XYZ file of C-alpha atoms in Angstrom:
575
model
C -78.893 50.693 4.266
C -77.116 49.162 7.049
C -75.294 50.969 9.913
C -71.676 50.382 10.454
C -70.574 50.618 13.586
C -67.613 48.140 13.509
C -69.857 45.599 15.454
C -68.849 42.482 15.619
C -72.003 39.805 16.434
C -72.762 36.595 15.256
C -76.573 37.876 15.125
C -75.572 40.133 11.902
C -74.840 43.828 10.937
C -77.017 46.475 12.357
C -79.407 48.773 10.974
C -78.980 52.002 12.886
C -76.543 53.145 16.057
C -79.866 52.366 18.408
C -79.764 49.023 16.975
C -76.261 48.637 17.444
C -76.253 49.202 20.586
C -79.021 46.746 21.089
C -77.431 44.252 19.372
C -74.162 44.734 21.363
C -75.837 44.168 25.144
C -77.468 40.546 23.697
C -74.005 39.588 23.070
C -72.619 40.043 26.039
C -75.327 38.900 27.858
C -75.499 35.549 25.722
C -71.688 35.420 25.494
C -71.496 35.602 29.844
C -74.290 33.703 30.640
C -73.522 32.008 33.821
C -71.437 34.805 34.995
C -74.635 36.982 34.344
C -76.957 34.623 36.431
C -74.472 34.536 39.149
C -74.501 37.876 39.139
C -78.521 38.202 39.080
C -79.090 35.462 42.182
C -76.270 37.138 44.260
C -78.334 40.512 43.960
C -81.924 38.961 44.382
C -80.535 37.155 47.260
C -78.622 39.753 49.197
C -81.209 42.551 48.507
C -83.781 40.475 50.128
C -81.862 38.487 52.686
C -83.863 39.855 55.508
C -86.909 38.867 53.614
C -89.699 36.929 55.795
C -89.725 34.115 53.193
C -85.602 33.577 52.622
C -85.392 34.012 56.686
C -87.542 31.215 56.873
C -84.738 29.063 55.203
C -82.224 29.730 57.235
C -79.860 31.006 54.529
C -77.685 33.560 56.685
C -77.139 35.613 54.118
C -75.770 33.625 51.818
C -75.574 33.714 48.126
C -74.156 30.882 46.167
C -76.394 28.510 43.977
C -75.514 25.547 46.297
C -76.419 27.182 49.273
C -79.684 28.850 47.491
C -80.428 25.628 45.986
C -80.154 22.655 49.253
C -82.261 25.428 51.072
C -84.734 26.590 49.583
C -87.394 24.620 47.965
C -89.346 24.585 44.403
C -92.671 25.688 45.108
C -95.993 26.308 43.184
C -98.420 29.391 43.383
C -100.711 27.305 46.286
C -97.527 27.008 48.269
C -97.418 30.812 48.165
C -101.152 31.804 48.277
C -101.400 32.481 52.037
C -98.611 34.858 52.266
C -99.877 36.269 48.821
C -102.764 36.759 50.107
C -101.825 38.344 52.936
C -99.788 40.964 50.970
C -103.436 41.632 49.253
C -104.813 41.807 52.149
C -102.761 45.069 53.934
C -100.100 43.555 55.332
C -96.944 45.640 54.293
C -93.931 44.220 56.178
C -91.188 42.537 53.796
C -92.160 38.732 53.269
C -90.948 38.825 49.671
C -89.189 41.482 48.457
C -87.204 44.380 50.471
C -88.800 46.641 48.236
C -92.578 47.190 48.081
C -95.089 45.470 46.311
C -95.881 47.896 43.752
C -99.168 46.074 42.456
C -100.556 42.199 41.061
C -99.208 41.511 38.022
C -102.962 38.485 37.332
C -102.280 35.257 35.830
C -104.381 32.170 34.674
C -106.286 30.534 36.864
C -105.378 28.733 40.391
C -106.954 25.021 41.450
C -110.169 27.209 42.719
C -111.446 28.786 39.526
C -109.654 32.670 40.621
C -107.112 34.453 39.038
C -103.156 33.911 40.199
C -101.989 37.261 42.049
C -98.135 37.342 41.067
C -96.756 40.764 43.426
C -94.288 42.950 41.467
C -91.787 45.614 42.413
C -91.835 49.112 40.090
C -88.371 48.021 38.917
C -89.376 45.365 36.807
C -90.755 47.343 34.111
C -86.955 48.684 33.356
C -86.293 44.869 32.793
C -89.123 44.309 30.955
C -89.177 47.373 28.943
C -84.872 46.773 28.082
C -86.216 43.338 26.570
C -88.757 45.357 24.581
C -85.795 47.086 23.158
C -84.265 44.387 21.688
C -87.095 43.434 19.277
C -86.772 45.581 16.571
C -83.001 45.523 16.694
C -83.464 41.557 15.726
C -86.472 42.361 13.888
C -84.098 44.857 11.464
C -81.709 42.096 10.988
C -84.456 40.149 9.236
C -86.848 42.821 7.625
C -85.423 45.643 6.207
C -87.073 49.065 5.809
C -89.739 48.772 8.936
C -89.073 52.518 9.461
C -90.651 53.534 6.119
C -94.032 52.510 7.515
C -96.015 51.891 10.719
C -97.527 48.240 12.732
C -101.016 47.731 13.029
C -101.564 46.432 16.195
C -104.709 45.128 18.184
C -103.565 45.842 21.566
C -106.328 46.505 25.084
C -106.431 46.740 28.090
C -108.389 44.420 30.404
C -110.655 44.690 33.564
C -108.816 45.433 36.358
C -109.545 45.328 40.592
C -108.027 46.168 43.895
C -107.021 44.283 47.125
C -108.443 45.218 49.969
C -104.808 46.728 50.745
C -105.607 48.996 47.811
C -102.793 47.546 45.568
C -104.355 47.257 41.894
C -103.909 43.909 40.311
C -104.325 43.220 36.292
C -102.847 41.162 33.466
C -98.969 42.089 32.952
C -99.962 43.503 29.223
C -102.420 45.763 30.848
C -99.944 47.298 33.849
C -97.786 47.723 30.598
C -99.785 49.975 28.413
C -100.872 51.923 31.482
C -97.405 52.841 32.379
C -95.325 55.861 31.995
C -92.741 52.896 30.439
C -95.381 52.741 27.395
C -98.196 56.103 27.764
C -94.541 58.265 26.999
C -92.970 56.126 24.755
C -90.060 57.825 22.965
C -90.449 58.145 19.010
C -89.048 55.279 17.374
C -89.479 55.468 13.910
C -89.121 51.320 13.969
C -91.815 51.407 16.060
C -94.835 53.476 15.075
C -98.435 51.959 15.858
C -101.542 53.503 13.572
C -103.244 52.939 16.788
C -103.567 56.084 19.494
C -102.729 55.421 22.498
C -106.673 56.562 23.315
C -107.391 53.607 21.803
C -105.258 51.006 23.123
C -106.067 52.541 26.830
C -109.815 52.306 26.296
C -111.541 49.844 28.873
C -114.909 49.427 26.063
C -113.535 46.173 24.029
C -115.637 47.129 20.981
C -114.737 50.599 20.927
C -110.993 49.792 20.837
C -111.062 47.408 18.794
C -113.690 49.359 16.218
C -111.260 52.626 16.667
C -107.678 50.362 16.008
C -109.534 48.514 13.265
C -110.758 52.184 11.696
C -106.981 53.924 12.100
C -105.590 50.639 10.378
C -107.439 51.027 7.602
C -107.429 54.956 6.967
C -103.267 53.828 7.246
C -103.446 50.691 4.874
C -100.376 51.841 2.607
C -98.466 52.775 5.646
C -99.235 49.371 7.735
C -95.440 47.271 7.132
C -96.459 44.883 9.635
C -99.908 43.760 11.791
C -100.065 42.192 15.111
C -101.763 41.141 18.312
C -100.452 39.465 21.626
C -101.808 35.895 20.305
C -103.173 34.536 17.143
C -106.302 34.365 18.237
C -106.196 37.957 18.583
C -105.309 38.636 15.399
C -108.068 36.391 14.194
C -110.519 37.882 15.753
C -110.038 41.299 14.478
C -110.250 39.715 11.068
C -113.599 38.669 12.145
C -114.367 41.690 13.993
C -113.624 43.561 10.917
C -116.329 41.157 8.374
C -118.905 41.902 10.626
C -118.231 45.372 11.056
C -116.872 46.803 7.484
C -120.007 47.923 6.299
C -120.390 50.494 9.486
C -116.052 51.372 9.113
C -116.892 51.887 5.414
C -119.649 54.583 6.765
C -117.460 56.386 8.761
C -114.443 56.239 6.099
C -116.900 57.608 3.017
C -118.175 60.382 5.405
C -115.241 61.081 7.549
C -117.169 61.012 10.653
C -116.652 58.810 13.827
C -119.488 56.143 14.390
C -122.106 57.496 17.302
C -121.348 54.161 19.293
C -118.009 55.751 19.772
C -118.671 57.512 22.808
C -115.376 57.635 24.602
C -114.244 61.463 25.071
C -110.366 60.663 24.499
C -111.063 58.752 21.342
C -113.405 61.019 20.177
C -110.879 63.644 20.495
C -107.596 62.009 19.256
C -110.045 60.884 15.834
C -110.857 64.478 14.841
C -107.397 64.814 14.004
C -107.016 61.395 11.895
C -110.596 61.098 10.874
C -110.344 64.652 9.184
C -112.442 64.456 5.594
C -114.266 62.312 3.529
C -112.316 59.299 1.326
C -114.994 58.098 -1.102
C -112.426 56.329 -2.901
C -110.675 54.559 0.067
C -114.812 53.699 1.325
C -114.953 52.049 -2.419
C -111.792 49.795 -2.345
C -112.997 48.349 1.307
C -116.320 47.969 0.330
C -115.000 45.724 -2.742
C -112.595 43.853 -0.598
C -114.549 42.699 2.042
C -118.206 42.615 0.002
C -117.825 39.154 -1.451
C -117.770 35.135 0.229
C -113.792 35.151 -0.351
C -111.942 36.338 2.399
C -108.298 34.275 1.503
C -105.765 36.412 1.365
C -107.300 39.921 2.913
C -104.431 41.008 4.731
C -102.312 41.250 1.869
C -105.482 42.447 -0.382
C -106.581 45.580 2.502
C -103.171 45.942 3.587
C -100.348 45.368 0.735
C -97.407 46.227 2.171
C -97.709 44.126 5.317
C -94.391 42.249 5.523
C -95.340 39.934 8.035
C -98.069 38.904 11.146
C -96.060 39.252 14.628
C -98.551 36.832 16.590
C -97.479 34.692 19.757
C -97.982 31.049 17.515
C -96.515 28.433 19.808
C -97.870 26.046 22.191
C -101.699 26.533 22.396
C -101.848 28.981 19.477
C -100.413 26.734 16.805
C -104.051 25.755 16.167
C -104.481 29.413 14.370
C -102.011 28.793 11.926
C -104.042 27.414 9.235
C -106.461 30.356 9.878
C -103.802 33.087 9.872
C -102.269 31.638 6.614
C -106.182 31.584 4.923
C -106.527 35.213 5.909
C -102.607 36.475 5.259
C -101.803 34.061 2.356
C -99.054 32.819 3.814
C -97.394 35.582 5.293
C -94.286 35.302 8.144
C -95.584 34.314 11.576
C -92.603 35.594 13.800
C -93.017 34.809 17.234
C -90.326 37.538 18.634
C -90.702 36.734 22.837
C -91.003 34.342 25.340
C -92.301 36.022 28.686
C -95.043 35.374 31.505
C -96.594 37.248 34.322
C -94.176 35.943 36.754
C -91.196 36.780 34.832
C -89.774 38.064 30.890
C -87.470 35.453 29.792
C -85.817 35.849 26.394
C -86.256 36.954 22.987
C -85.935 34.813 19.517
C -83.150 35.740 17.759
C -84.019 33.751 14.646
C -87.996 35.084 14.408
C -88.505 34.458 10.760
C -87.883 30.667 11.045
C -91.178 28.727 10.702
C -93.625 28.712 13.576
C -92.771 25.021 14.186
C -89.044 25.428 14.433
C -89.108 28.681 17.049
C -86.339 28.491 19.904
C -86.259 31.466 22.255
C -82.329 32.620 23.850
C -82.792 33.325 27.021
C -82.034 36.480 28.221
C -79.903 35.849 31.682
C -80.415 39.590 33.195
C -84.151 38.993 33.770
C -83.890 37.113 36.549
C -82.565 33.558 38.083
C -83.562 30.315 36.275
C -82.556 26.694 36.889
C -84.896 23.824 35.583
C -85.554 20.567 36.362
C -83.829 17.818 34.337
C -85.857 14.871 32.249
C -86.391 14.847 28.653
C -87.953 17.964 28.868
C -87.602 20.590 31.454
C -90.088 22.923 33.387
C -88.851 26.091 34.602
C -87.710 27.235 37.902
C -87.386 31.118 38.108
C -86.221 33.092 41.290
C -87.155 37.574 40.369
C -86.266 40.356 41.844
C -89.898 40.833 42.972
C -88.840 37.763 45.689
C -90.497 35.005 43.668
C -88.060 31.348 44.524
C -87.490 28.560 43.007
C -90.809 29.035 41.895
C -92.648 26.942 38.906
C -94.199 28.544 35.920
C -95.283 25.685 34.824
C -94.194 26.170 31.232
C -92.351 22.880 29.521
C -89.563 23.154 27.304
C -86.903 21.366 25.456
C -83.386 22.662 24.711
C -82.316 23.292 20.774
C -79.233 24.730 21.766
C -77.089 27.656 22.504
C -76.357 31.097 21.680
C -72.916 31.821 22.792
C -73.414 30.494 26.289
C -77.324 31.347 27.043
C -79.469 28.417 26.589
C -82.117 28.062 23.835
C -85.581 26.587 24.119
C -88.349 25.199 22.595
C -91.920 26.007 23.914
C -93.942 22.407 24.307
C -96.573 22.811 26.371
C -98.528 24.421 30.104
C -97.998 21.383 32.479
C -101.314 19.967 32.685
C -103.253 22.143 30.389
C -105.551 20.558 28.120
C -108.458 23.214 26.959
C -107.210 26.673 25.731
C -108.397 28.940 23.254
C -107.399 32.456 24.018
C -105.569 32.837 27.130
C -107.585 30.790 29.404
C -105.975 27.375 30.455
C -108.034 24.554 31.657
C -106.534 21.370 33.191
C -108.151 18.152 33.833
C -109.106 18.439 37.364
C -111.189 21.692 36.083
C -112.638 20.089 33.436
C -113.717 17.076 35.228
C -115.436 19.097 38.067
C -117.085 21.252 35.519
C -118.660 17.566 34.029
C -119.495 16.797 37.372
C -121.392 19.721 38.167
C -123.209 19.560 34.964
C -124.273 16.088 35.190
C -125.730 16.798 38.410
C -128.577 18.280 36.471
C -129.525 15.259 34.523
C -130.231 13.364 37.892
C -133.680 13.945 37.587
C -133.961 11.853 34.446
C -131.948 9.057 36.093
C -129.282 9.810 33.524
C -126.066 9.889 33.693
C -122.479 10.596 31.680
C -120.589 7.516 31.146
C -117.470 8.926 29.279
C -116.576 12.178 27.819
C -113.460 13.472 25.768
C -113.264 17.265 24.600
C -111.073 19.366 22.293
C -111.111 23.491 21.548
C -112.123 24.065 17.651
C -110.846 26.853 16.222
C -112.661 26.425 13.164
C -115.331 29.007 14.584
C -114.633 32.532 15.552
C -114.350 32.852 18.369
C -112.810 29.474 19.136
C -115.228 27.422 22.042
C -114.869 24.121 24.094
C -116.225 21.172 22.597
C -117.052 18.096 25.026
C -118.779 15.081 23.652
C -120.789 13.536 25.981
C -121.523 9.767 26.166
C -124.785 8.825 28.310
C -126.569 6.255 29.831
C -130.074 6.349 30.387
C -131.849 3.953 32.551
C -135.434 4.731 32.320
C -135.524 5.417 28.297
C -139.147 7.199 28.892
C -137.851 10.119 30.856
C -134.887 11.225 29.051
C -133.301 14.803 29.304
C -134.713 17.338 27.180
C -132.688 19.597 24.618
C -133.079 22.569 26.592
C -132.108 20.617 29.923
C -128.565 19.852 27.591
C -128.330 22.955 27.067
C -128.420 24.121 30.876
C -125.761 21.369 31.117
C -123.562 23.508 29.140
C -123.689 26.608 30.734
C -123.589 24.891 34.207
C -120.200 23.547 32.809
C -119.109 27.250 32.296
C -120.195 28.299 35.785
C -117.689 25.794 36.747
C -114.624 26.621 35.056
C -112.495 29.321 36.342
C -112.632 33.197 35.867
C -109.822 34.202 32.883
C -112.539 31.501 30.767
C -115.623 33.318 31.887
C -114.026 36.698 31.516
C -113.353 35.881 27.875
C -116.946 34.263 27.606
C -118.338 37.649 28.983
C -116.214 40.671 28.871
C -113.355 40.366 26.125
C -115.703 38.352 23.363
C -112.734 35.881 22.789
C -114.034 32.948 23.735
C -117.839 31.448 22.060
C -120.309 29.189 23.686
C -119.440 25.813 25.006
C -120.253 23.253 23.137
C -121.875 19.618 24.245
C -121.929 17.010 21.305
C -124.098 13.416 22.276
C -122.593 10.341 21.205
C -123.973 7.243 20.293
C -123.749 4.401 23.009
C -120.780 2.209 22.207
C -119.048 5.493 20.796
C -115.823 5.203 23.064
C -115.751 1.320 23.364
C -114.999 2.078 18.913
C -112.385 4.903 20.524
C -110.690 2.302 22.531
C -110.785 -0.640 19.552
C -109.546 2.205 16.907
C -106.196 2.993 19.325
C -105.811 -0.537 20.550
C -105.670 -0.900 16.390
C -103.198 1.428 16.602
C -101.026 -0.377 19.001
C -101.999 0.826 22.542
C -102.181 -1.629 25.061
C -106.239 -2.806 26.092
C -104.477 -3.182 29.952
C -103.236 0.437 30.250
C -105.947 2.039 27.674
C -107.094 5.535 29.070
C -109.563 7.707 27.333
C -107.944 10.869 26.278
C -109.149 13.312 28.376
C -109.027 16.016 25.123
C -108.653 15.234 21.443
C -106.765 16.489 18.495
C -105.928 14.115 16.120
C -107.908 13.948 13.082
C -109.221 10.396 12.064
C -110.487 10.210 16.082
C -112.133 13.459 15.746
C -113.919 12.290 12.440
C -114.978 8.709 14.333
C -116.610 11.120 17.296
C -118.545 13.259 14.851
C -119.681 10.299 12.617
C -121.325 9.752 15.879
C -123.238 12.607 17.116
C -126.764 12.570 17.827
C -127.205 15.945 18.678
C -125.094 19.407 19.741
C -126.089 21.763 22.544
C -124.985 25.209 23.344
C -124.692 27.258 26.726
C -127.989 29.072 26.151
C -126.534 32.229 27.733
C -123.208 33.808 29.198
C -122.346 32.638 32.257
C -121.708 35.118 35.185
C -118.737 37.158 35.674
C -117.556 40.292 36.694
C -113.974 41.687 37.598
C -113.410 39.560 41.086
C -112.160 41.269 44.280
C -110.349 39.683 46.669
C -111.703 39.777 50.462
């Protein structure tokens, strides 16, 4: 039953006061937008006037966008890096922000294979946590009834360091779940979780996951929705859970908690939910998951899930097909658009079709201009005393509502390799080839052209690179287990958020080198040039998607290698 509260919003009526509300502050936000970001710059700009990094500029305390804008130039993360760094490194004094660096919010990977530092203020989590708020409101509009039930969701933390200035830096999900903001949550009875927060805060990836996996499906009539940050997440629970159901079923049958669970909090938060034996439940699960067919299991384990609320744009489209096998078919909202740098907006339409998603940005979260072409990369400016910096993100306007832009998520600028939530760009991946190659020297061997793509097929998703190579002493050629050393000398090379999902989070499966036939990409260059390219400005593609090229390159292996081990990482700290 819908509240009425007299509201009147082009979003639609809403279900509860809370909502309401909610509901209420995205209109005016939306229906003010350039008043709101006037607003927003004046305040970044004037808090941090005295700033090392706007003095620099010479703004004089101005405010205005034309002022802020002639001044102050767009810059990237290695235009920052040395004052970054020396934030990391002890150095207190106010080169960003007037107010102090609270920690490093990590993001993907710099030119050099480490981690981006992004410095935050304690502030930002009201932002971020306000845009939190507005989810379910939307959500309501769309699905009625979500406070009948509870959301499974696979949500963990990740490794974390510190500076030598003794700020902590981490990934922006896990500062969130660590926080006050999230740890002493208010009830929401639109937002219940069958996971404990024990769970979600526990730093062991399999015991997390085996502990979320094992409330979820003591809850399975209760679950109205199921979740992760990204569709590969999701996906890999699904997996997690075929190789593991025998050993859940165990624990369900007995009610007892698995000895590998060894984590005090978890153990103690799962006597009260783990609390007798369910032969019956133990039955059902075991028939479920049992047989070859696996289509559909969401629905079949969990039948009153309503819908999968899964990041599925950009890079994560490619688990769409996989999600759909699993769900049969289900909704794939995708209900924000946010970074480590900054939270931008919300999608006020989330049960259109993956392909179709806009996201409204939300003008309170901080200052963003763009630069203009057919599509446009975004410029933010944050409270934290990030300017005119680039995210890197591409987008393409749909439209408006109200006033506040809407956008369409294309693409990371340069990215061509991602499975999870590494990003690799060309540069990376060409230096990790490089490296590799070094090692067939010795057999006076060498790569002559090379083309890659991530397949998703296998769970965990893993890099694919075919290799083409020339050999010039036919006698002497590089072994199978030398190939194989190629591979994991390619994942030495490529930068740390890969190797920590190689190593520590289990999201990411062995690279992948497939041999080619000689005379493999001269066909790759005739089949475009067939296709209308030109022969003078032909390129190899430095990744591949599309399906008939795919098909030629595999019609044309002569043999597949694997990195024979993990390669090395552990959580890096900054000197």
């Amino acid at each position: 039953m819908m509240f009425d509260s007299g509201l009147s919003s082009s979003l639609g009526p809403p279900a509860c006061e809370k909502d309401a509300t909610a509901l209420q502050f995205i209109e005016e936000m939306t229906m003010n937008c350039d008043a709101v970001q006037e607003r927003v710059l004046g305040e970044i700009l004037s808090r941090n006037a005295e700033t090392e990094y706007l003095r620099r500029f010479g703004l004089g305390g101005a405010t205005d966008r034309d002022s802020y804008k002639s001044k102050v130039p767009v810059v990237t993360y290695e235009d920052l890096q040395p004052d970054i760094q020396r934030v990391a490194n002890g150095d207190r004094s106010p080169i960003f922000s007037s107010h102090p660096i609270s920690e490093f919010l990590t993001s993907s990977g710099t030119s050099a294979g480490e981690r981006k530092l992004m410095p935050t203020i304690h502030e930002e989590w009201d932002r971020r946590t306000k845009l939190y708020s507005l989810l379910m409101p939307v959500m309501n509009l769309y699905v009625p009834g979500l406070d009948k039930g509870k959301g499974l969701y696979f949500l963990f933390v990740k490794a974390e360091t510190k500076t030598p200035s003794g700020l902590v830096a981490r990934p922006v999900l896990t500062s969130y779940y660590k926080s006050e903001h999230f740890k002493t949550r208010p009830y929401d009875p639109y937002n219940v979780y069958t996971s404990p927060n024990e769970a979600i805060l526990c730093a062991d990836s399999f015991q997390s996951m085996y502990t979320q996996m094992l409330c979820g499906l003591l809850m399975r009539e209760e679950v109205l929705r199921m979740g992760a940050v990204f569709a590969s997440g999701l996906v890999r629970s699904i997996k997690f859970l075929q190789f593991n159901w025998r050993q859940l079923v165990d624990d369900i049958a007995a009610g007892t908690l698995n000895p590998k669970i060894t984590d005090a909090d978890i153990k103690k938060c799962m006597g009260k939910i783990l609390k007798a034996p369910n032969p019956e439940l133990a039955q059902f699960i075991t028939k479920e998951c049992e047989g070859e067919n696996w289509e559909g299991i969401i629905t079949r384990i969990w039948p009153n899930t309503k819908y999968l609320d899964v990041i599925v744009t950009g890079a994560m489209a490619q688990y769409i097909p996989t999600l759909d096998y699993f769900s049969g078919g289900l909704p794939l909202p995708c209900t924000m658009y946010a970074s480590s740098e900054c939270y931008f907006g919300l999608n006020l339409n989330p049960m259109s079709k993956p392909s179709d998603v806009s996201y409204t940005i939300m003008p309170n979260m901080g200052y963003f201009d763009v630069e203009l072409n057919k599509e446009y990369e975004l410029i933010i400016s944050t409270y934290s005393g990030l300017c005119r910096y680039r995210v890197g993100d591409i987008l393409r306007v749909t439209g408006f509502h109200n006033s506040a832009p809407q956008f369409k998520f294309l693409r990371r600028k340069n990215v061509l390799l991602s499975i999870d939530s590494d990003k690799t760009d060309e540069a990376e991946l060409q230096k990790a080839i490089d490296n590799a190659s070094a090692l067939l020297t010795e057999f006076n061997t060498s790569v002559v052209e090379y083309t890659s793509y991530g397949d998703t097929k296998t769970i965990p998703g893993h890099y694919v690179i075919y290799w083409e190579l020339m050999s010039k002493d036919p006698g002497n050629l590089p072994s199978h287990d030398v190939l194989d050393r190629c591979c994991l000398a390619m994942e030495e090379s490529l930068n740390s958020v890969y190797r920590q999902g190689r190593v520590a989070d289990n999201s990411i499966g062995p690279l992948e080198i497939r041999v080619v036939k000689n005379g493999t990409f001269e066909e790759l260059m005739d089949y475009a040039i067939s296709r209308g390219a030109s022969i003078n400005q032909y390129k190899v593609p430095r990744c591949v998607s599309f399906t008939p090229i795919m098909e030629l390159l595999d019609s044309r292996v002569v043999s597949a290698h694997f990195s024979p081990c993990a390669p090395q990482w552990t959580p890096e700290r900054r000197g």
